[in-house]
Coordinates of C-alpha atoms in Angstrom, one line a residue:
G1 CA -40.5 28.5 -68.6
L2 CA -37.8 29.2 -65.9
K3 CA -35.2 30.4 -69.0
Y4 CA -37.9 33.1 -69.7
L5 CA -38.8 34.4 -66.6
E6 CA -35.1 34.4 -65.8
E7 CA -34.6 36.3 -68.7
S8 CA -37.2 38.6 -67.6
L9 CA -35.5 39.1 -63.9
D10 CA -32.5 40.1 -65.4
L11 CA -33.9 42.8 -67.7
G12 CA -35.4 43.9 -64.8
I13 CA -32.2 44.3 -62.4
L14 CA -30.7 45.6 -65.9
E15 CA -33.1 48.9 -66.3
N16 CA -33.4 48.5 -62.5
N17 CA -37.3 48.6 -62.8
Q18 CA -38.4 47.1 -59.3
I19 CA -42.0 46.0 -60.6
K20 CA -40.1 43.6 -63.1
I21 CA -37.8 42.6 -60.9
E22 CA -39.9 41.6 -58.1
F23 CA -43.1 40.2 -61.0
A24 CA -40.3 38.0 -62.3
K25 CA -39.5 36.6 -58.9
S26 CA -43.1 36.0 -57.5
C27 CA -43.7 33.9 -61.3
I28 CA -40.2 32.2 -60.5
C29 CA -41.3 31.3 -56.9
A30 CA -45.2 30.1 -57.6
F31 CA -44.4 28.4 -61.5
N32 CA -41.2 26.7 -61.4
Y33 CA -39.7 26.5 -58.1
I34 CA -42.6 25.4 -56.1
P35 CA -44.1 22.9 -58.5
H36 CA -40.4 21.1 -58.9
G37 CA -40.5 21.0 -55.1
N38 CA -37.7 23.4 -54.7
L39 CA -39.4 25.0 -51.7
D40 CA -36.4 26.7 -49.6
S41 CA -35.1 28.4 -52.7
A42 CA -38.8 29.4 -53.1
Y43 CA -39.6 30.4 -49.8
Q44 CA -36.6 32.5 -49.4
M45 CA -37.1 34.2 -52.7
S46 CA -40.8 35.2 -52.2
K47 CA -39.7 36.7 -48.8
E48 CA -37.3 39.0 -49.8
S49 CA -39.9 39.9 -52.4
L50 CA -42.3 40.8 -50.1
L51 CA -40.1 42.5 -47.7
V52 CA -39.4 45.2 -50.9
A53 CA -42.9 44.9 -51.5
Q54 CA -43.7 46.0 -48.1
D55 CA -40.8 49.1 -48.3
S56 CA -42.1 50.4 -52.0
G57 CA -45.4 50.6 -51.0
D58 CA -46.7 49.6 -53.8
I59 CA -50.4 47.5 -53.7
F60 CA -49.3 45.8 -57.1
L61 CA -46.0 44.7 -55.8
K62 CA -47.7 43.6 -52.5
G63 CA -50.4 41.6 -54.5
T64 CA -48.1 39.4 -55.9
A65 CA -45.2 39.2 -53.3
N66 CA -48.1 38.3 -50.4
S67 CA -49.1 35.6 -53.2
S68 CA -46.1 33.6 -53.9
Y69 CA -45.4 34.0 -50.1
G70 CA -48.3 32.5 -49.7
I71 CA -48.5 29.4 -51.5
S72 CA -44.5 28.8 -50.7
C73 CA -45.9 29.4 -47.2
Y74 CA -48.8 26.8 -48.0
C75 CA -46.5 24.3 -49.7
K76 CA -43.5 24.4 -46.7
G77 CA -46.5 23.7 -44.3
L78 CA -46.6 26.8 -43.0
F79 CA -50.4 27.2 -42.8
G80 CA -50.4 30.2 -40.4
E81 CA -48.3 32.0 -42.2
A82 CA -49.9 30.9 -45.6
E83 CA -53.4 32.0 -45.0
N84 CA -52.4 35.2 -43.3
S85 CA -50.3 36.0 -46.6
L86 CA -52.9 35.2 -49.1
L87 CA -55.8 36.8 -47.2
K88 CA -53.7 39.8 -47.5
A89 CA -52.9 39.1 -51.3
F90 CA -56.8 38.6 -51.8
S91 CA -57.5 42.1 -50.5
F92 CA -54.9 44.0 -52.8
Y93 CA -56.1 41.1 -55.9
K94 CA -59.7 43.7 -55.1
K95 CA -57.8 46.5 -55.3
T96 CA -55.5 46.2 -58.4
A97 CA -57.8 42.9 -60.3
Q98 CA -54.8 40.9 -60.8
F99 CA -57.0 38.1 -62.2
G100 CA -53.9 35.6 -63.0
W101 CA -52.8 36.0 -59.6
G102 CA -56.3 36.4 -58.3
T103 CA -57.4 33.1 -59.1
W104 CA -54.2 31.1 -57.8
V105 CA -54.5 32.9 -54.4
C106 CA -58.3 31.8 -54.5
G107 CA -57.5 28.4 -55.0
F108 CA -54.9 28.2 -52.8
L109 CA -57.0 30.0 -50.1
G110 CA -59.3 27.0 -50.7
H111 CA -56.3 24.6 -49.9
V112 CA -55.4 25.8 -47.0
Y113 CA -59.3 25.9 -45.6
S114 CA -59.9 22.6 -46.7
D115 CA -56.7 21.3 -44.9
M116 CA -58.4 23.1 -42.1
G117 CA -61.3 21.5 -42.4
E118 CA -63.5 24.5 -43.3
Y119 CA -64.9 23.3 -46.6
K120 CA -67.5 25.6 -47.0
I121 CA -64.8 28.7 -47.0
A122 CA -63.0 26.2 -49.0
Q123 CA -65.6 25.9 -51.4
D124 CA -65.9 29.8 -51.7
Y125 CA -62.5 30.6 -52.3
Y126 CA -62.7 27.7 -54.8
K127 CA -65.9 29.3 -56.9
E128 CA -64.2 32.7 -56.5
G129 CA -61.4 31.3 -58.6
V130 CA -63.3 29.9 -61.3
S131 CA -65.4 33.2 -61.6
I132 CA -62.4 35.3 -62.0
L133 CA -60.8 32.8 -64.9
E134 CA -63.9 31.2 -66.4
P135 CA -63.4 31.5 -70.0
S136 CA -59.6 29.9 -69.3
R137 CA -60.9 27.2 -68.8
A138 CA -57.5 25.5 -68.3
W139 CA -56.7 27.5 -65.5
V140 CA -60.3 26.8 -63.4
N141 CA -60.8 23.2 -64.0
M142 CA -58.7 22.9 -61.2
W143 CA -60.4 24.8 -58.3
K144 CA -63.6 22.9 -60.1
I145 CA -62.0 19.5 -59.2
S146 CA -61.4 20.7 -55.9
I147 CA -65.0 22.0 -55.2
A148 CA -66.0 18.6 -56.0
R149 CA -63.2 16.9 -53.7
S150 CA -64.4 19.3 -50.0
K151 CA -67.7 18.2 -50.9
V152 CA -67.7 15.3 -50.7
L153 CA -65.2 15.9 -47.6
S154 CA -67.7 17.7 -45.8
N155 CA -70.6 14.7 -46.6
D156 CA -72.0 16.1 -49.5
K157 CA -71.9 13.6 -52.0
N158 CA -74.0 15.5 -54.7
I159 CA -71.4 15.6 -57.2
D160 CA -71.3 14.7 -61.1
I161 CA -68.2 12.4 -61.6
D162 CA -68.7 12.8 -65.3
E163 CA -68.4 16.5 -64.9
V164 CA -65.2 15.8 -62.7
F165 CA -63.7 13.7 -65.6
E166 CA -64.1 16.4 -68.1
Y167 CA -62.5 18.9 -66.1
Y168 CA -59.6 16.5 -65.4
K169 CA -59.3 15.9 -69.2
E170 CA -59.2 19.7 -70.3
L171 CA -56.7 20.4 -67.1
N172 CA -53.7 20.7 -69.6
V173 CA -51.3 22.8 -66.9
K174 CA -49.1 19.6 -66.5
A175 CA -47.8 21.6 -63.0
Y176 CA -51.3 20.5 -61.2
Q177 CA -52.1 17.1 -63.7
G178 CA -51.3 14.8 -60.6
W179 CA -52.7 17.2 -58.2
A180 CA -56.0 17.0 -59.9
A181 CA -55.5 13.3 -60.5
R182 CA -54.8 12.8 -56.7
Y183 CA -58.3 14.8 -55.5
I184 CA -60.3 12.2 -57.8
G185 CA -58.7 9.5 -56.0
E186 CA -59.6 11.5 -52.5
I187 CA -63.2 11.6 -54.1
F188 CA -63.5 7.9 -54.7
L189 CA -61.9 7.1 -51.7
N190 CA -64.3 9.2 -49.3
I191 CA -67.7 9.3 -51.3
D192 CA -68.7 5.6 -50.0
D193 CA -67.1 2.4 -49.1
H194 CA -67.7 0.8 -52.6
H195 CA -64.6 2.7 -55.0
I196 CA -61.9 2.1 -53.3
S197 CA -60.3 0.3 -56.8
E198 CA -61.3 3.5 -58.6
A199 CA -59.1 5.6 -55.8
E200 CA -56.0 3.6 -56.1
D201 CA -56.3 3.6 -60.0
W202 CA -56.4 7.9 -59.8
I203 CA -53.8 7.5 -57.1
K204 CA -51.1 5.5 -59.3
K205 CA -52.2 7.7 -62.0
A206 CA -51.3 10.7 -60.2
I207 CA -48.1 9.3 -58.9
E208 CA -47.1 8.4 -62.7
V209 CA -48.0 11.7 -63.8
D210 CA -46.4 13.9 -61.0
K211 CA -43.2 11.5 -61.6
K212 CA -43.0 12.3 -65.3
N213 CA -43.8 15.9 -65.0
S214 CA -41.0 16.3 -61.5
T215 CA -43.5 17.6 -59.8
I216 CA -42.0 16.2 -56.6
W217 CA -44.0 18.3 -53.6
S218 CA -47.3 17.0 -55.2
L219 CA -46.0 13.8 -55.5
G220 CA -45.0 13.5 -51.5
S221 CA -48.5 14.3 -51.0
N222 CA -49.6 11.5 -53.0
Y223 CA -48.0 8.9 -51.1
A224 CA -49.9 10.6 -48.6
Y225 CA -52.6 9.8 -49.8
Y226 CA -51.6 6.4 -51.1
A227 CA -51.1 5.5 -46.9
K228 CA -54.6 6.6 -46.0
L229 CA -56.1 4.3 -48.9
F230 CA -53.8 1.4 -47.0
R231 CA -54.7 2.4 -44.1
R232 CA -58.6 2.1 -44.7
R233 CA -57.9 -1.4 -46.0
G234 CA -56.3 -1.9 -42.7
D235 CA -52.7 -2.8 -44.3
L236 CA -50.9 -0.9 -41.3
T237 CA -47.6 -2.3 -43.2
R238 CA -47.7 -0.4 -46.4
F239 CA -49.5 2.1 -44.8
K240 CA -46.3 2.8 -42.8
Q241 CA -44.5 2.3 -46.2
N242 CA -45.9 5.1 -48.4
L243 CA -46.1 7.4 -45.6
K244 CA -42.4 7.1 -45.0
K245 CA -42.3 7.7 -48.1
A246 CA -44.4 11.3 -48.1
I247 CA -42.2 12.3 -45.4
E248 CA -38.5 11.0 -47.0
I249 CA -40.1 13.3 -50.3
F250 CA -41.4 16.5 -48.0
K251 CA -37.9 16.9 -46.3
E252 CA -35.5 16.2 -49.5
C253 CA -37.9 19.7 -51.1
G254 CA -38.1 21.6 -47.6
A255 CA -41.4 21.1 -46.9
R256 CA -41.0 20.6 -43.2
G257 CA -44.3 21.0 -41.7
W258 CA -45.8 18.5 -43.5
A259 CA -43.3 16.1 -43.2
K260 CA -43.8 16.9 -39.4
K261 CA -47.4 16.3 -39.8
Y262 CA -47.0 13.0 -41.0
E263 CA -44.2 11.8 -39.1
Q264 CA -46.8 12.8 -35.8
E265 CA -49.3 10.5 -37.6
L266 CA -46.7 7.7 -38.2
V267 CA -46.0 7.6 -34.3
T268 CA -49.8 6.9 -33.6
F269 CA -49.1 4.0 -35.7
S270 CA -45.9 2.2 -34.5

């Protein structure tokens, strides 16, 4: 997809059409650079687009630019900036009905609030993301899996795991298949103390899928989650091994906020 996005960018530059230029940049950041772990480039490009959008006063540009910038900030581990920018993007979505961007803004706001422990708020945003593009099940099934995960993490065990499996089967967006598998693993790990083997099966699947799809940021998150599983088992050696692997990947792809978070966690077990 990068080839065609870059061609679109070139056409925008040739026409001196700012909307086409900034829209192409936002798509390159959100749908290529970020999934493949090229976070420094994503952050820089989306930040430049944001400045242009702010100067233009165009609410369409502000919506797409804040969306891609907020997503890049989340993946870099800049959580305050991510929340702020994604909330702005959400307000612009409401004014412009940018449905495609709207569902991703809602989904990543769900991720932000889940990582903050605000699971009810997270579920509300995930549900909003689902409602925007309900007919396009391939896109919204990630948010449906995310809703189930956030419920379990908030000690609401009233989920239908068979439905979750169906959501995964219908999720044909490669960039998020490993991410979704990891979330299912987290559901199994946290729903009770009797499904650790299933949790491990799903994290292994997540690692395999993300390696195959070269979705590097998600791969780092897989190893961080795998570390949690070994900590639950009391295997501190493999806990540290996997957490160090996660830190290494996050540093390589520019996710320094996430690397710092897990470095601090590693220190507590040294």
